[in-house]
mmCIF file of C-alpha atoms in Angstrom:
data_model
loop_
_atom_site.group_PDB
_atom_site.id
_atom_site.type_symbol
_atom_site.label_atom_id
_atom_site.label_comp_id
_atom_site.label_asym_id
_atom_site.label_seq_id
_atom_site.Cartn_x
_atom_site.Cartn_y
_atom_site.Cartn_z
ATOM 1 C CA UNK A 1 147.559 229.577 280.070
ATOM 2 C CA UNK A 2 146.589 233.224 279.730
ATOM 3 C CA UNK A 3 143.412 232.789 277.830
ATOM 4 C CA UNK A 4 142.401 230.323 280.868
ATOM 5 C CA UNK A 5 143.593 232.606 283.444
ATOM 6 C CA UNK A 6 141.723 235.787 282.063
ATOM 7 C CA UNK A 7 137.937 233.243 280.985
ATOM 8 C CA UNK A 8 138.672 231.946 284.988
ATOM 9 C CA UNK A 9 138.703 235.936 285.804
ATOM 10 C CA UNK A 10 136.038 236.803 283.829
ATOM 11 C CA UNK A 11 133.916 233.216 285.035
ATOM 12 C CA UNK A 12 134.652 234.489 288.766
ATOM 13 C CA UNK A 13 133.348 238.095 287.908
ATOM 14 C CA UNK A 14 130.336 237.064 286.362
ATOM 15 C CA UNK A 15 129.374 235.278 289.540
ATOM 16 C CA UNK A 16 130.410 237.684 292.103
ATOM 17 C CA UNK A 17 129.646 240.809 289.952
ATOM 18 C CA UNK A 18 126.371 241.653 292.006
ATOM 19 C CA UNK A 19 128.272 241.175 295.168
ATOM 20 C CA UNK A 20 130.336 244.620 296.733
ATOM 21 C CA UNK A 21 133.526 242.738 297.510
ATOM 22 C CA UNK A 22 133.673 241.444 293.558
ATOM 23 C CA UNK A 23 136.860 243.306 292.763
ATOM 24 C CA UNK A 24 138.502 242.122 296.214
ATOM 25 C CA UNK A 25 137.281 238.480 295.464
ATOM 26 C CA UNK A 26 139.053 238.668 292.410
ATOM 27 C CA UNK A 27 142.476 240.276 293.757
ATOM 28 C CA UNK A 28 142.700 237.057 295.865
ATOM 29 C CA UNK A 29 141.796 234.769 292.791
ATOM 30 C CA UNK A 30 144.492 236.486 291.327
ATOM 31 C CA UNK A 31 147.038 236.237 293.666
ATOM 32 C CA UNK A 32 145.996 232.264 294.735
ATOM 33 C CA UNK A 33 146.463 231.359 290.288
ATOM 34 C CA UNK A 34 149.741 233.401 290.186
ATOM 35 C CA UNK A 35 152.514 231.008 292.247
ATOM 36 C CA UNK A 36 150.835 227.765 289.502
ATOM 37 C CA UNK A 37 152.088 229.984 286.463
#
């Protein structure tokens, strides 16, 4: 479940890395995965 969590990250970074909110966008990934594990 880890290794899918952190290629989901990285999969989510890749595609919002040119935006300016990427590291927000990925905070509320983060915390929308976290209550399924």
């Amino acid at each position: 479940q880890s290794t899918n969590l952190k290629q989901h990250l990285l999969t989510h970074a890749k595609i919002r890395s040119h935006q300016p909110f990427a590291i927000p966008a990925v905070a509320v990934t983060i915390t929308e995965i976290q209550p399924q594990y």
